[in-house]
Amino acid sequence: MGGDFTRIANSLDIVPCAWETDSLREAFTLYFPPLLPTPPLTILLKHLLNKSKHKDYLQIGTDPLILGGKVKLLALPFLVQAIYQHVQAYAQLMDMQDDIPIEELLPFSDKLKEVLGHLIYL
């Protein structure tokens, strides 16, 4: 990639936390008021924690631009909040929601969109 890029991260996006053990631990307490991962998601996060030990994973770039994410109170439970923060929140934080067709980009089935739509697409 060279040096001509800027890494941008939402402070509440779980994905940038997944690169190394210390930041992955933050995923359990990322959202306040407390939204806790479901038991299956907790098992997955703990598995990822164990797999990341002693791996020396690094993000590209050393000085990311961190956008101050805000918890979306209607986006419950934890996984819905995580999806919102990883996808939709970036467009809103950068004032680009009119430029990015979020509904077209999310890989949800029509049935899942029907169930979660009012939570995700607000």
PDB file of C-alpha atoms in Angstrom:
ATOM      1  CA  MET A   1       0.000   0.000   0.000  1.00  0.00           C
ATOM      2  CA  GLY A   2       2.917   2.326   0.483  1.00  0.00           C
ATOM      3  CA  GLY A   3       2.686   5.382   2.672  1.00  0.00           C
ATOM      4  CA  ASP A   4      -0.104   7.172   0.824  1.00  0.00           C
ATOM      5  CA  PHE A   5      -3.153   6.075   2.751  1.00  0.00           C
ATOM      6  CA  THR A   6      -5.035   6.923   5.907  1.00  0.00           C
ATOM      7  CA  ARG A   7      -6.462   4.118   8.007  1.00  0.00           C
ATOM      8  CA  ILE A   8      -9.823   5.161   9.426  1.00  0.00           C
ATOM      9  CA  ALA A   9     -11.453   3.333  12.311  1.00  0.00           C
ATOM     10  CA  ASN A  10     -14.700   3.763  14.205  1.00  0.00           C
ATOM     11  CA  SER A  11     -13.909   3.677  17.920  1.00  0.00           C
ATOM     12  CA  LEU A  12     -16.876   1.299  18.403  1.00  0.00           C
ATOM     13  CA  ASP A  13     -16.126  -1.056  15.509  1.00  0.00           C
ATOM     14  CA  ILE A  14     -15.309  -4.546  16.778  1.00  0.00           C
ATOM     15  CA  VAL A  15     -13.373  -5.553  13.631  1.00  0.00           C
ATOM     16  CA  PRO A  16     -10.274  -3.376  14.229  1.00  0.00           C
ATOM     17  CA  CYS A  17     -10.107  -4.965  17.698  1.00  0.00           C
ATOM     18  CA  ALA A  18      -9.635  -8.409  16.164  1.00  0.00           C
ATOM     19  CA  TRP A  19      -5.984  -7.937  15.231  1.00  0.00           C
ATOM     20  CA  GLU A  20      -4.335  -8.782  18.508  1.00  0.00           C
ATOM     21  CA  THR A  21      -5.095 -10.226  21.917  1.00  0.00           C
ATOM     22  CA  ASP A  22      -5.187  -7.033  24.011  1.00  0.00           C
ATOM     23  CA  SER A  23      -7.527  -5.150  21.700  1.00  0.00           C
ATOM     24  CA  LEU A  24      -9.720  -8.231  21.155  1.00  0.00           C
ATOM     25  CA  ARG A  25     -10.352  -8.314  24.927  1.00  0.00           C
ATOM     26  CA  GLU A  26     -11.906  -4.849  24.538  1.00  0.00           C
ATOM     27  CA  ALA A  27     -14.637  -6.334  22.346  1.00  0.00           C
ATOM     28  CA  PHE A  28     -16.416  -7.685  25.452  1.00  0.00           C
ATOM     29  CA  THR A  29     -16.844  -4.177  26.911  1.00  0.00           C
ATOM     30  CA  LEU A  30     -16.958  -2.030  23.791  1.00  0.00           C
ATOM     31  CA  TYR A  31     -20.555  -0.872  24.083  1.00  0.00           C
ATOM     32  CA  PHE A  32     -22.054   1.145  26.915  1.00  0.00           C
ATOM     33  CA  PRO A  33     -24.715   0.866  28.221  1.00  0.00           C
ATOM     34  CA  PRO A  34     -23.530  -2.703  28.508  1.00  0.00           C
ATOM     35  CA  LEU A  35     -24.458  -4.897  25.603  1.00  0.00           C
ATOM     36  CA  LEU A  36     -22.933  -8.274  26.203  1.00  0.00           C
ATOM     37  CA  PRO A  37     -22.217 -10.852  23.519  1.00  0.00           C
ATOM     38  CA  THR A  38     -24.542 -13.847  23.461  1.00  0.00           C
ATOM     39  CA  PRO A  39     -23.056 -17.110  24.818  1.00  0.00           C
ATOM     40  CA  PRO A  40     -22.232 -18.453  21.299  1.00  0.00           C
ATOM     41  CA  LEU A  41     -20.574 -15.143  20.357  1.00  0.00           C
ATOM     42  CA  THR A  42     -18.663 -15.147  23.652  1.00  0.00           C
ATOM     43  CA  ILE A  43     -17.360 -18.629  22.818  1.00  0.00           C
ATOM     44  CA  LEU A  44     -16.273 -17.387  19.383  1.00  0.00           C
ATOM     45  CA  LEU A  45     -14.540 -14.313  20.837  1.00  0.00           C
ATOM     46  CA  LYS A  46     -12.724 -16.457  23.408  1.00  0.00           C
ATOM     47  CA  HIS A  47     -11.666 -18.850  20.651  1.00  0.00           C
ATOM     48  CA  LEU A  48     -10.308 -15.911  18.633  1.00  0.00           C
ATOM     49  CA  LEU A  49      -8.501 -14.655  21.734  1.00  0.00           C
ATOM     50  CA  ASN A  50      -6.786 -18.018  22.155  1.00  0.00           C
ATOM     51  CA  LYS A  51      -5.880 -18.186  18.460  1.00  0.00           C
ATOM     52  CA  SER A  52      -4.424 -14.664  18.485  1.00  0.00           C
ATOM     53  CA  LYS A  53      -2.006 -15.245  21.375  1.00  0.00           C
ATOM     54  CA  HIS A  54       1.647 -14.890  20.359  1.00  0.00           C
ATOM     55  CA  LYS A  55       0.789 -14.178  16.713  1.00  0.00           C
ATOM     56  CA  ASP A  56       2.146 -10.601  16.476  1.00  0.00           C
ATOM     57  CA  TYR A  57      -0.639  -9.468  14.155  1.00  0.00           C
ATOM     58  CA  LEU A  58      -0.401  -5.798  13.198  1.00  0.00           C
ATOM     59  CA  GLN A  59      -2.755  -3.315  11.596  1.00  0.00           C
ATOM     60  CA  ILE A  60      -1.410  -1.470   8.573  1.00  0.00           C
ATOM     61  CA  GLY A  61      -0.409   2.090   9.327  1.00  0.00           C
ATOM     62  CA  THR A  62       0.629   3.374  12.688  1.00  0.00           C
ATOM     63  CA  ASP A  63      -1.470   6.495  13.088  1.00  0.00           C
ATOM     64  CA  PRO A  64      -5.130   5.782  12.324  1.00  0.00           C
ATOM     65  CA  LEU A  65      -7.785   8.461  12.182  1.00  0.00           C
ATOM     66  CA  ILE A  66     -10.199   7.345  14.934  1.00  0.00           C
ATOM     67  CA  LEU A  67     -13.805   8.412  14.457  1.00  0.00           C
ATOM     68  CA  GLY A  68     -15.754   8.834  17.694  1.00  0.00           C
ATOM     69  CA  GLY A  69     -18.479   6.229  17.337  1.00  0.00           C
ATOM     70  CA  LYS A  70     -21.732   6.479  19.253  1.00  0.00           C
ATOM     71  CA  VAL A  71     -23.730   3.533  20.546  1.00  0.00           C
ATOM     72  CA  LYS A  72     -27.011   3.239  18.682  1.00  0.00           C
ATOM     73  CA  LEU A  73     -29.449   2.514  21.473  1.00  0.00           C
ATOM     74  CA  LEU A  74     -32.016   0.899  19.179  1.00  0.00           C
ATOM     75  CA  ALA A  75     -29.448  -1.468  17.684  1.00  0.00           C
ATOM     76  CA  LEU A  76     -29.723  -4.404  20.061  1.00  0.00           C
ATOM     77  CA  PRO A  77     -28.445  -7.039  20.771  1.00  0.00           C
ATOM     78  CA  PHE A  78     -24.618  -7.013  20.743  1.00  0.00           C
ATOM     79  CA  LEU A  79     -24.254  -8.543  17.270  1.00  0.00           C
ATOM     80  CA  VAL A  80     -26.696  -6.056  15.703  1.00  0.00           C
ATOM     81  CA  GLN A  81     -24.746  -3.204  17.323  1.00  0.00           C
ATOM     82  CA  ALA A  82     -21.485  -4.702  16.003  1.00  0.00           C
ATOM     83  CA  ILE A  83     -22.874  -4.909  12.462  1.00  0.00           C
ATOM     84  CA  TYR A  84     -24.179  -1.353  12.684  1.00  0.00           C
ATOM     85  CA  GLN A  85     -20.823  -0.039  13.959  1.00  0.00           C
ATOM     86  CA  HIS A  86     -18.822  -1.913  11.309  1.00  0.00           C
ATOM     87  CA  VAL A  87     -20.979  -0.982   8.335  1.00  0.00           C
ATOM     88  CA  GLN A  88     -23.501   1.816   8.680  1.00  0.00           C
ATOM     89  CA  ALA A  89     -21.817   3.985  11.299  1.00  0.00           C
ATOM     90  CA  TYR A  90     -18.817   4.781   9.067  1.00  0.00           C
ATOM     91  CA  ALA A  91     -21.070   6.380   6.456  1.00  0.00           C
ATOM     92  CA  GLN A  92     -22.825   8.416   9.124  1.00  0.00           C
ATOM     93  CA  LEU A  93     -19.624   9.445  10.942  1.00  0.00           C
ATOM     94  CA  MET A  94     -18.128  10.686   7.658  1.00  0.00           C
ATOM     95  CA  ASP A  95     -21.418  12.270   6.528  1.00  0.00           C
ATOM     96  CA  MET A  96     -21.584   9.996   3.490  1.00  0.00           C
ATOM     97  CA  GLN A  97     -24.874   8.196   4.132  1.00  0.00           C
ATOM     98  CA  ASP A  98     -26.374   9.682   0.930  1.00  0.00           C
ATOM     99  CA  ASP A  99     -23.401   8.389  -1.095  1.00  0.00           C
ATOM    100  CA  ILE A 100     -23.311   4.785   0.151  1.00  0.00           C
ATOM    101  CA  PRO A 101     -26.304   2.474  -0.484  1.00  0.00           C
ATOM    102  CA  ILE A 102     -26.062   0.581   2.816  1.00  0.00           C
ATOM    103  CA  GLU A 103     -29.174  -1.549   2.254  1.00  0.00           C
ATOM    104  CA  GLU A 104     -27.782  -2.787  -1.056  1.00  0.00           C
ATOM    105  CA  LEU A 105     -24.383  -3.579   0.450  1.00  0.00           C
ATOM    106  CA  LEU A 106     -25.432  -5.549   3.519  1.00  0.00           C
ATOM    107  CA  PRO A 107     -25.357  -9.290   2.767  1.00  0.00           C
ATOM    108  CA  PHE A 108     -28.530 -10.120   4.663  1.00  0.00           C
ATOM    109  CA  SER A 109     -31.245 -12.329   3.312  1.00  0.00           C
ATOM    110  CA  ASP A 110     -34.617 -10.701   2.739  1.00  0.00           C
ATOM    111  CA  LYS A 111     -36.032 -12.504   5.792  1.00  0.00           C
ATOM    112  CA  LEU A 112     -33.223 -11.240   8.044  1.00  0.00           C
ATOM    113  CA  LYS A 113     -33.665  -7.727   6.652  1.00  0.00           C
ATOM    114  CA  GLU A 114     -37.360  -8.027   7.479  1.00  0.00           C
ATOM    115  CA  VAL A 115     -36.590  -8.990  11.091  1.00  0.00           C
ATOM    116  CA  LEU A 116     -33.638  -6.656  11.695  1.00  0.00           C
ATOM    117  CA  GLY A 117     -34.425  -3.906   9.213  1.00  0.00           C
ATOM    118  CA  HIS A 118     -35.894  -1.454  11.680  1.00  0.00           C
ATOM    119  CA  LEU A 119     -32.854  -1.928  13.930  1.00  0.00           C
ATOM    120  CA  ILE A 120     -30.139  -1.700  11.274  1.00  0.00           C
ATOM    121  CA  TYR A 121     -31.490   0.834   8.809  1.00  0.00           C
ATOM    122  CA  LEU A 122     -32.345   3.671  11.171  1.00  0.00           C
TER     123      LEU A 122
END
